[in-house]
PDB file of C-alpha atoms (C1' of nucleotides) in Angstrom:
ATOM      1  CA  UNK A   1      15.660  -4.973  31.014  1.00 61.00           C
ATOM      2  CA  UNK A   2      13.048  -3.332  33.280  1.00 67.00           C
ATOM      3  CA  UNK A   3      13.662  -0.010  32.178  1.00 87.00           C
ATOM      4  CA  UNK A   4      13.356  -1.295  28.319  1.00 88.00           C
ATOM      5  CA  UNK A   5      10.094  -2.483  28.851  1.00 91.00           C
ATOM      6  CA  UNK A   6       8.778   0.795  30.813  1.00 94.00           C
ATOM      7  CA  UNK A   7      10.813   2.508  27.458  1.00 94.00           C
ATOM      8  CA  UNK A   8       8.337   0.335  25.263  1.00 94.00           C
ATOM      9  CA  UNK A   9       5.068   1.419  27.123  1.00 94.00           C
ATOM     10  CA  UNK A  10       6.083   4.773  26.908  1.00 95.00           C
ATOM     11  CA  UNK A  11       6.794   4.594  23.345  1.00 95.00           C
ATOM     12  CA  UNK A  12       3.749   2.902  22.711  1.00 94.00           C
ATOM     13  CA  UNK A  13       0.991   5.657  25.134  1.00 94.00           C
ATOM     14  CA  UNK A  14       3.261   8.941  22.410  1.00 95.00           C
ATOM     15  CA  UNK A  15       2.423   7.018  19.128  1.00 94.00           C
ATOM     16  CA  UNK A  16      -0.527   5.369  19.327  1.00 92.00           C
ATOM     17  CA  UNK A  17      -1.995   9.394  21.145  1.00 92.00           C
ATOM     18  CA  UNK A  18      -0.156  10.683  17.768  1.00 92.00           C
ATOM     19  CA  UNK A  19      -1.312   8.145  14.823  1.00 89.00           C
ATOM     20  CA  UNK A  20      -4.557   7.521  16.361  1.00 79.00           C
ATOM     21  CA  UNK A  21      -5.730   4.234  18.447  1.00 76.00           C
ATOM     22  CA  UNK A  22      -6.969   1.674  16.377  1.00 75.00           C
ATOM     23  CA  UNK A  23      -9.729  -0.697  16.955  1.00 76.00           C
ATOM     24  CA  UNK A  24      -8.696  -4.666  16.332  1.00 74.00           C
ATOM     25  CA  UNK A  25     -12.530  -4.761  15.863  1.00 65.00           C
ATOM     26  CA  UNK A  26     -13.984  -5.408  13.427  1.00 57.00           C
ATOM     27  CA  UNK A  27     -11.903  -7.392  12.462  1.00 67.00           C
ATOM     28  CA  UNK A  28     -10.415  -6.907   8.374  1.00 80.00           C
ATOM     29  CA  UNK A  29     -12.143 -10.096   6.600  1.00 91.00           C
ATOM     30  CA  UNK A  30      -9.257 -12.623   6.457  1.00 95.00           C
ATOM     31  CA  UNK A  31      -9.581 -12.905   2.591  1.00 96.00           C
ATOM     32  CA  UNK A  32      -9.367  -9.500   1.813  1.00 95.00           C
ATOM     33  CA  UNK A  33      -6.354  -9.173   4.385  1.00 95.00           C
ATOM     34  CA  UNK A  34      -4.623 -12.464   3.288  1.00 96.00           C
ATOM     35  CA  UNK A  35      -4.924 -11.719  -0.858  1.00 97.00           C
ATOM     36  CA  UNK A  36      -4.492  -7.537  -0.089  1.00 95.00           C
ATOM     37  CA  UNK A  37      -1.306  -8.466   1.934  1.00 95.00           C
ATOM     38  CA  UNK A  38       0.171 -10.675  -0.651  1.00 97.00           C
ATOM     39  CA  UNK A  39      -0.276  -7.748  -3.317  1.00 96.00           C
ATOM     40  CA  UNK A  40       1.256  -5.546  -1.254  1.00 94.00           C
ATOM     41  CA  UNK A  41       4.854  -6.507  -1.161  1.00 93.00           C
ATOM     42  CA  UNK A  42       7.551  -4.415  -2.363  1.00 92.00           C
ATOM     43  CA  UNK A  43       5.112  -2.075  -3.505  1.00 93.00           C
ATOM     44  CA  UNK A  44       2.795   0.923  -1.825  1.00 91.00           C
ATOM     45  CA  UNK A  45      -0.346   1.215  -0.283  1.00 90.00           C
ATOM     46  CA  UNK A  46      -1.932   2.837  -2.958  1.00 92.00           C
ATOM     47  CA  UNK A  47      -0.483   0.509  -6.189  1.00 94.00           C
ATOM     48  CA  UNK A  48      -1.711  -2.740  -3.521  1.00 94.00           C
ATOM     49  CA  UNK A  49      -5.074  -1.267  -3.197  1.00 93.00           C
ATOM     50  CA  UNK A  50      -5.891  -0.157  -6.973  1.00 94.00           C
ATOM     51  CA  UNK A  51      -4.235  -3.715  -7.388  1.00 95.00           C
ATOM     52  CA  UNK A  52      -6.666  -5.639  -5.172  1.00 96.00           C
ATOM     53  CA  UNK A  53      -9.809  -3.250  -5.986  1.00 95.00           C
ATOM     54  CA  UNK A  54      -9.038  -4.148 -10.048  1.00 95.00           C
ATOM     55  CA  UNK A  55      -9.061  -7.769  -8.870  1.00 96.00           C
ATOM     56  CA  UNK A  56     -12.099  -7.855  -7.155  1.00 95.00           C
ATOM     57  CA  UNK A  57     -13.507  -5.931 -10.115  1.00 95.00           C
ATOM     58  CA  UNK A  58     -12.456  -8.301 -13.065  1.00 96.00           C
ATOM     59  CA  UNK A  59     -12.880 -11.164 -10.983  1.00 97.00           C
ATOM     60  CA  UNK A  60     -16.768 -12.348  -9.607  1.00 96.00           C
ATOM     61  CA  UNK A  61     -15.583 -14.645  -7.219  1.00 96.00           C
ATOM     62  CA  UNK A  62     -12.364 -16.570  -6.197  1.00 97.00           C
ATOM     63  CA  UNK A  63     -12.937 -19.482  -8.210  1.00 97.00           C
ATOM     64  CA  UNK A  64     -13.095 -17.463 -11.374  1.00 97.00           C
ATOM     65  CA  UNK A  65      -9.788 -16.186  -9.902  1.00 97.00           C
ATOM     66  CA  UNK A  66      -8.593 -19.771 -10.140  1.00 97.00           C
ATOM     67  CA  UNK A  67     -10.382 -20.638 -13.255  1.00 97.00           C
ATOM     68  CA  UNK A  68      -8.720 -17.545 -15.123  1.00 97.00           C
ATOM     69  CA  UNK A  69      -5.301 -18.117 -17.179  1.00 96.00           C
ATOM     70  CA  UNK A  70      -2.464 -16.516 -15.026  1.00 96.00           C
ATOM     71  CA  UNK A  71      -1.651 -13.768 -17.600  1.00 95.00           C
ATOM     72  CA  UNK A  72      -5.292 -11.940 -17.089  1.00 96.00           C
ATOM     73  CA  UNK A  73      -5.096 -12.425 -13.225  1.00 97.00           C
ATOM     74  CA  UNK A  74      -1.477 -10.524 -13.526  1.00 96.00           C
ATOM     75  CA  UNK A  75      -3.185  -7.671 -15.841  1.00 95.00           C
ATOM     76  CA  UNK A  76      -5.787  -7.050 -13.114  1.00 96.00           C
ATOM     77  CA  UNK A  77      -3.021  -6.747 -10.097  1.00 96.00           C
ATOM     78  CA  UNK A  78      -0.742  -4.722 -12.563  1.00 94.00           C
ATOM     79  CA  UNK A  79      -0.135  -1.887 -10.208  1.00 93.00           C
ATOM     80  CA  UNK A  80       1.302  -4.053  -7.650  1.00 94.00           C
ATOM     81  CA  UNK A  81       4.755  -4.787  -8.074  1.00 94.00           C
ATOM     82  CA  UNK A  82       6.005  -8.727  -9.561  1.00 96.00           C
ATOM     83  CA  UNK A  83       2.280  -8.618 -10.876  1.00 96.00           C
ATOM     84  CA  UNK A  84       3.374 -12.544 -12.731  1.00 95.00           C
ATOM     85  CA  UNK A  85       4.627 -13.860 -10.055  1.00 96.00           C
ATOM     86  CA  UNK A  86       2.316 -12.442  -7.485  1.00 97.00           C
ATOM     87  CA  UNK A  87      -0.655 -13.838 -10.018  1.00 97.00           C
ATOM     88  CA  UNK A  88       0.727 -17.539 -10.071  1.00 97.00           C
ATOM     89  CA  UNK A  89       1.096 -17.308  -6.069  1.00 97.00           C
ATOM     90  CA  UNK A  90      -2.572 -16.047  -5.592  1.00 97.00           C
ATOM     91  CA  UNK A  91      -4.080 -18.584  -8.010  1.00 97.00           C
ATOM     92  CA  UNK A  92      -2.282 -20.743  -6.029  1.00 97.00           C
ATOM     93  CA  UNK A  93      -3.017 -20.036  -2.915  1.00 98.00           C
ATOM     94  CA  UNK A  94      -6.589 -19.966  -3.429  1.00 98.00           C
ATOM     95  CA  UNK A  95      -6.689 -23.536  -4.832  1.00 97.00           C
ATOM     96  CA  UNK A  96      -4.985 -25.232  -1.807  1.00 97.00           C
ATOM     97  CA  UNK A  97      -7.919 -23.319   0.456  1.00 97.00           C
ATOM     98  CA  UNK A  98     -10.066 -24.044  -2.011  1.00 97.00           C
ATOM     99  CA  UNK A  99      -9.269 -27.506  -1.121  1.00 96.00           C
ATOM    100  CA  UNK A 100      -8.872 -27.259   3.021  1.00 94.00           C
ATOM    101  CA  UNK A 101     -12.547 -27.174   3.208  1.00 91.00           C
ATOM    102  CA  UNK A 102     -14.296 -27.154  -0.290  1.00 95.00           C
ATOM    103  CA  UNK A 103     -14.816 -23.109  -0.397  1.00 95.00           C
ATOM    104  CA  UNK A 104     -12.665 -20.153  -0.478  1.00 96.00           C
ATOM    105  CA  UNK A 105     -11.811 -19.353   3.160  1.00 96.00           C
ATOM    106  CA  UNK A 106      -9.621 -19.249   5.785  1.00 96.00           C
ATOM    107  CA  UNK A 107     -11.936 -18.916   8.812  1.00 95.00           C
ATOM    108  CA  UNK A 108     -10.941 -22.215   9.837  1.00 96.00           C
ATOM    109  CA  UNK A 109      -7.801 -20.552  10.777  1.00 96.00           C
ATOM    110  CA  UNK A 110      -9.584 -19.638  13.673  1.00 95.00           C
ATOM    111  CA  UNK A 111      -9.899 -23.173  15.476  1.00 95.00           C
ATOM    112  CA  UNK A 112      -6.134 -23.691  14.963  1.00 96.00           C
ATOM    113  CA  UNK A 113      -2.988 -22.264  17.479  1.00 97.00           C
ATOM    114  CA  UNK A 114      -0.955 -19.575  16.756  1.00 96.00           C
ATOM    115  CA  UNK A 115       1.655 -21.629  15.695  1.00 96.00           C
ATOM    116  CA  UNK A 116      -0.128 -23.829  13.126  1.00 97.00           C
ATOM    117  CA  UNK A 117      -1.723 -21.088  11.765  1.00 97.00           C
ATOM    118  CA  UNK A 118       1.932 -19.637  11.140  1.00 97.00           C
ATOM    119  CA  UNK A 119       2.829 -22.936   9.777  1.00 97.00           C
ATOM    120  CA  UNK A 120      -0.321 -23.163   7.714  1.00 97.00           C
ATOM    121  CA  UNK A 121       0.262 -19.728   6.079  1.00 98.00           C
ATOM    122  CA  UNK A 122       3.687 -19.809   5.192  1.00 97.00           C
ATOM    123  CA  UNK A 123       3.341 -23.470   3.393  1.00 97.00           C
ATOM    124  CA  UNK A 124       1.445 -20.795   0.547  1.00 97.00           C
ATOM    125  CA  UNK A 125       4.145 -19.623  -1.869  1.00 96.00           C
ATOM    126  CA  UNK A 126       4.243 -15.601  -2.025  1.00 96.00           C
ATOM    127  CA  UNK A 127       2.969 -16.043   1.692  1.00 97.00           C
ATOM    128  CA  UNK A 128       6.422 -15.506   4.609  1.00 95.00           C
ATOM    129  CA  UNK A 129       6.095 -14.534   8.460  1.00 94.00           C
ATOM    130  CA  UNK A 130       5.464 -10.560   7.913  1.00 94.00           C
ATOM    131  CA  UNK A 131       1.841 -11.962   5.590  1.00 96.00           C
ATOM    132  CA  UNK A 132       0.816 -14.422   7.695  1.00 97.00           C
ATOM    133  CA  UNK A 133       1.254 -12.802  10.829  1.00 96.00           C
ATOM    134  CA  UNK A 134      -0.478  -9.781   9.531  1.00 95.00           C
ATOM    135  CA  UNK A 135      -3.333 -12.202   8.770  1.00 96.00           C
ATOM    136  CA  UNK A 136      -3.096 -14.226  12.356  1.00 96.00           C
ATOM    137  CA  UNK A 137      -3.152 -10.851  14.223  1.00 95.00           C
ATOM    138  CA  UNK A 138      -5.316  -8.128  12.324  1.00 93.00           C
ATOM    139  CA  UNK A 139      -8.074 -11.881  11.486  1.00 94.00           C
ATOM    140  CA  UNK A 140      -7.905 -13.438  13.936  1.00 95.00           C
ATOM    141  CA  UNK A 141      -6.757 -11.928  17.399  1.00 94.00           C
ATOM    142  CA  UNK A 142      -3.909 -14.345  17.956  1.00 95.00           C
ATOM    143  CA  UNK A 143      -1.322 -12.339  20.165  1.00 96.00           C
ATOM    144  CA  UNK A 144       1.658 -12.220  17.245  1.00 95.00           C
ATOM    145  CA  UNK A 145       4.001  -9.474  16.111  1.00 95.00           C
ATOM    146  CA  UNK A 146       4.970  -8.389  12.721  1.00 94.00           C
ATOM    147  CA  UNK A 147       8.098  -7.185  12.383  1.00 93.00           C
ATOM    148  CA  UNK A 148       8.713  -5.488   9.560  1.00 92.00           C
ATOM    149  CA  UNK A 149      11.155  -3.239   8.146  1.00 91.00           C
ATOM    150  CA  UNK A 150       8.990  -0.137   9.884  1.00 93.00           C
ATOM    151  CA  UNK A 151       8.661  -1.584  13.142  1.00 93.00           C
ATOM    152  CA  UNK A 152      12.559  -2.894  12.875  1.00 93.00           C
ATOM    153  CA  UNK A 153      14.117   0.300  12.254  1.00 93.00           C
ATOM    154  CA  UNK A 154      11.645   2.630  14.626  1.00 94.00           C
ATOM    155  CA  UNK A 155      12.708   0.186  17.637  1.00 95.00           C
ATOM    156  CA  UNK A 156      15.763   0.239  16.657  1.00 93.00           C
ATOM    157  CA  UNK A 157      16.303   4.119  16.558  1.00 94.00           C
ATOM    158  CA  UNK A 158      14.341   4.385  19.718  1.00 95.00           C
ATOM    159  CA  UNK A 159      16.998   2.031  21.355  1.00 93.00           C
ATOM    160  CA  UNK A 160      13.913  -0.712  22.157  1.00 94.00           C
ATOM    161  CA  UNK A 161      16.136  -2.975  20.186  1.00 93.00           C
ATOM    162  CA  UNK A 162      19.472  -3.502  19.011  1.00 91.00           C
ATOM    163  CA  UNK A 163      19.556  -6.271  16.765  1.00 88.00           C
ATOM    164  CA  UNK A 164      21.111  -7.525  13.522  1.00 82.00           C
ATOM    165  CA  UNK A 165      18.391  -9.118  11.352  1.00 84.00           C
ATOM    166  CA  UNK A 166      14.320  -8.981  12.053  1.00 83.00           C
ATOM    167  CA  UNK A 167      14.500 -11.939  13.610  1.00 87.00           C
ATOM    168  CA  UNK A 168      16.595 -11.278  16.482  1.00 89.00           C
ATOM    169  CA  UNK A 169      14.549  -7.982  16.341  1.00 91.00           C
ATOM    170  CA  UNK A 170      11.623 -10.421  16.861  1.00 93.00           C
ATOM    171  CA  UNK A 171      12.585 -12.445  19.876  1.00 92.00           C
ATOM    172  CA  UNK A 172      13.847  -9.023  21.402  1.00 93.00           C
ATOM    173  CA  UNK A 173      10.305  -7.590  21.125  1.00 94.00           C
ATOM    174  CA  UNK A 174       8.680 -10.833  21.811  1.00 94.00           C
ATOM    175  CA  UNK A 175      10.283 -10.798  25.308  1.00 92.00           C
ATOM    176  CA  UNK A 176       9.778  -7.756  26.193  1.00 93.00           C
ATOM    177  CA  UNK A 177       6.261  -6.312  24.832  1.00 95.00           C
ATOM    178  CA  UNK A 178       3.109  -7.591  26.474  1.00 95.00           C
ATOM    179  CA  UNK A 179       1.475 -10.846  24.494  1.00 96.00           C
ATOM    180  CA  UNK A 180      -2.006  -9.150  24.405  1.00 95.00           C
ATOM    181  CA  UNK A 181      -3.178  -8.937  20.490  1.00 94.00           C
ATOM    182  CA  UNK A 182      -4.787  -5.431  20.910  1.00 92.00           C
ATOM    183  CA  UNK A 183      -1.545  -3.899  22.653  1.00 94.00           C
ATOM    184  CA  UNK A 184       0.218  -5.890  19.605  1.00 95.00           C
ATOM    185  CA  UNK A 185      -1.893  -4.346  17.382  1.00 94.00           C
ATOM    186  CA  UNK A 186      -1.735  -0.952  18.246  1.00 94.00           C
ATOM    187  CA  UNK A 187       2.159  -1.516  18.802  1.00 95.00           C
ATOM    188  CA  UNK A 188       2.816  -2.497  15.462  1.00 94.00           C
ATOM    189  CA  UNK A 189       0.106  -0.143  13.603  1.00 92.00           C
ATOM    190  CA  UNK A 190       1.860   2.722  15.390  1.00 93.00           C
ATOM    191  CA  UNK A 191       5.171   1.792  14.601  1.00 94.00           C
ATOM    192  CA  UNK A 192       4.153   1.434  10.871  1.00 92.00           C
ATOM    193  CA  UNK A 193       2.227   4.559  10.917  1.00 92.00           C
ATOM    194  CA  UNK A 194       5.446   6.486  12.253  1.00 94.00           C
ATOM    195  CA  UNK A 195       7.489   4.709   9.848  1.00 93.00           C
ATOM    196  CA  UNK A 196       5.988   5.898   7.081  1.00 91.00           C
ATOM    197  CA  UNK A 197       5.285   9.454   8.039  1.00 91.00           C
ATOM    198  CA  UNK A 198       7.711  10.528  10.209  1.00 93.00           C
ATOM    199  CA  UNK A 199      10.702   8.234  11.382  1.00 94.00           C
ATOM    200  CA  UNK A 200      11.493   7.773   7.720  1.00 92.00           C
ATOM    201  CA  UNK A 201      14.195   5.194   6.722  1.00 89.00           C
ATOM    202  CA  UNK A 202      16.013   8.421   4.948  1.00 87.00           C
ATOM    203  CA  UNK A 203      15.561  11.674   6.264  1.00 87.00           C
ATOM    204  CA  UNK A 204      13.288  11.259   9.340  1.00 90.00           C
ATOM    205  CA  UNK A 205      10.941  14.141  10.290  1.00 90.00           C
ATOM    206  CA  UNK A 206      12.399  13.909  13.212  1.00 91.00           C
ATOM    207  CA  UNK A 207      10.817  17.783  14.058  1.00 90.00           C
ATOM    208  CA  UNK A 208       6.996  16.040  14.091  1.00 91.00           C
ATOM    209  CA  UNK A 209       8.550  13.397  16.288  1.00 93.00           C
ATOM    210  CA  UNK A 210       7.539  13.425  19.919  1.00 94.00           C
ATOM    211  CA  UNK A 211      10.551  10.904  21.184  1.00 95.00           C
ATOM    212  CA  UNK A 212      13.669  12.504  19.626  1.00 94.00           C
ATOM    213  CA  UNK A 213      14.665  13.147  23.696  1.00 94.00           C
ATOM    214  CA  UNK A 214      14.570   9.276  23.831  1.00 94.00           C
ATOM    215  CA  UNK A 215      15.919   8.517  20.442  1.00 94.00           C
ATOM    216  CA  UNK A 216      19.108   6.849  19.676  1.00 93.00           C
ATOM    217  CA  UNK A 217      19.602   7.765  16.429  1.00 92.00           C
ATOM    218  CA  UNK A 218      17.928  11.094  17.033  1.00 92.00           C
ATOM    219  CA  UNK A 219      21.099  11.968  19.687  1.00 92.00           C
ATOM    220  CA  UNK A 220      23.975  10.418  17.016  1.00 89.00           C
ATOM    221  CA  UNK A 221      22.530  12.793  13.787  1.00 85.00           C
ATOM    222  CA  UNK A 222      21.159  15.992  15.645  1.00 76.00           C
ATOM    223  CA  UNK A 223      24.474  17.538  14.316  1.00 68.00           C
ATOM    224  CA  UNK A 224      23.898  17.325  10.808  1.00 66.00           C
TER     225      UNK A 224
ATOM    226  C1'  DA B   1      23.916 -13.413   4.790  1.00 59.20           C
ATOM    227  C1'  DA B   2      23.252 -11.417   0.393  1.00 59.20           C
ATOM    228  C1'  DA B   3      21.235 -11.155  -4.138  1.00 59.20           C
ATOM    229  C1'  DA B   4      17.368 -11.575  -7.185  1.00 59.20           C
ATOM    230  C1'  DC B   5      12.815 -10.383  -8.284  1.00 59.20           C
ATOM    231  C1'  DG B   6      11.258  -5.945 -11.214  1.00 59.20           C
ATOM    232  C1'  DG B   7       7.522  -1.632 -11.647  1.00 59.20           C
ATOM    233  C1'  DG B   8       4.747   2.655 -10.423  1.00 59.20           C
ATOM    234  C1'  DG B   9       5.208   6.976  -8.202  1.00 59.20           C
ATOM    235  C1'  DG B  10       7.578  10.698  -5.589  1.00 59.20           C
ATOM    236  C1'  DC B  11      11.237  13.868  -5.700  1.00 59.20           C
TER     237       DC B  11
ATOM    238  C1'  DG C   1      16.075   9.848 -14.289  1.00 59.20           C
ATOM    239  C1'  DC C   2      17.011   8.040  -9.724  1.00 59.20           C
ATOM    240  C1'  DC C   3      15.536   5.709  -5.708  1.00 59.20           C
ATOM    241  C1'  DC C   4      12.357   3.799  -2.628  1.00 59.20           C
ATOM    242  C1'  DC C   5       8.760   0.441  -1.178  1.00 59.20           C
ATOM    243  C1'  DA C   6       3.476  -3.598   4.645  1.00 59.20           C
ATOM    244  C1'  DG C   7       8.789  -9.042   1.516  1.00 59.20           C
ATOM    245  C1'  DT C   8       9.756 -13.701  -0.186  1.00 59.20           C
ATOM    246  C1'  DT C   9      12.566 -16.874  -2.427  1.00 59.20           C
ATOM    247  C1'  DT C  10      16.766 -18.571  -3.953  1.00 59.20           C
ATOM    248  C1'  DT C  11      21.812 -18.784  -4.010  1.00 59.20           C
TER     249       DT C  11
END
DNA sequence: AAAACGGGGGC
DNA sequence: GCCCCAGTTTT
């Protein structure tokens, strides 16, 4: 178990030196990172952002968000995949934070635990644990792992985990990864980052990859 | 645990 | 044209 977690930290020094260390602060505003996030399923980075951008755009504020029948609110977040659904979800979700505290905001997300922030989030329809930890961690500083399909498989390959669904994959991490929300941060940003670009979920780079000597997968496909 | 949801872009 | 994608909800 020892040697798993010195595995981790050595993981972590190669890809956050190769994808670039990343500042917590500032801080994404929770908004943008709570409505961005929900766009951004099933989708890619680029269809989420014209998505959001087109929102912002159309939209003046969040209330006119709310005010606005669901089919325009879907024609501004076209690009973004389930663009009906996602609209009904973000509508919404803006009208039951609309009603936590009379304005459009989270920040009181701030004064509550880890935990009830989790529970808060995921009460939102359109909003599970991959959103609202995104929000909890990247917002807010709260020392909380996403685990998502990037960060499963990489930790996977690289033998940090061995685990049947994310959430096994979760409490693995959880135990053995420091609970510190920069090192949480950077862990999952790298992971994602080398997901993406490199340990790809078919045909990984694995030539650009600086861990192949410690990679599990890397050892079991060299031959092909 | 597995299927449904469901669309733009890369190959 | 086929297949994938910062997931969530429902069966």
């Amino acid at each position: 178990m020892q040697d798993l977690r010195a595995k981790a930290e050595l993981v972590y020094r190669e890809l956050v030196a190769l994808h670039g260390f990343q500042q917590l602060v500032p801080r994404r505003e929770p908004m943008h990172e709570l409505i961005s996030t929900m766009l951004s399923h099933q989708t890619t980075e680029a269809n989420e952002e014209r998505g959001y951008q087109n929102l912002r755009a159309t939209f003046p504020t969040w209330e006119a968000v709310i005010a606005a029948p669901v089919e325009a609110v879907a024609e501004a977040i076209k690009p973004a995949n389930y663009a009906p659904a996602k609209a009904k979800n973000i509508q919404a979700a803006l009208a039951t934070i609309l009603a936590e505290r009379g304005e459009i905001s989270i920040d009181f997300l701030a004064e509550r635990s880890t935990e009830e922030g989790m529970a808060w989030l995921t009460l939102l329809r359109g909003v599970g644990p991959k959103t609202a930890s995104l929000v909890l961690l990247f917002c807010f500083s709260k020392p909380i792992l996403p685990v998502d399909t990037h960060v499963h498989r990489v930790s996977q390959r690289l033998g940090l985990v061995n685990a049947k669904t994310p959430t096994e994959a979760h409490e693995i991490l959880w135990e053995m990864l420091p609970h510190d929300a920069e090192w949480l941060f950077n862990y999952h940003v790298a992971l994602l980052r080398h997901g993406q670009r490199i340990c790809l979920f078919k045909n990984p780079r694995c030539n650009q990859c600086p861990l192949t000597e410690h990679c599990l997968w890397y050892a079991a496909h060299r031959a092909e």
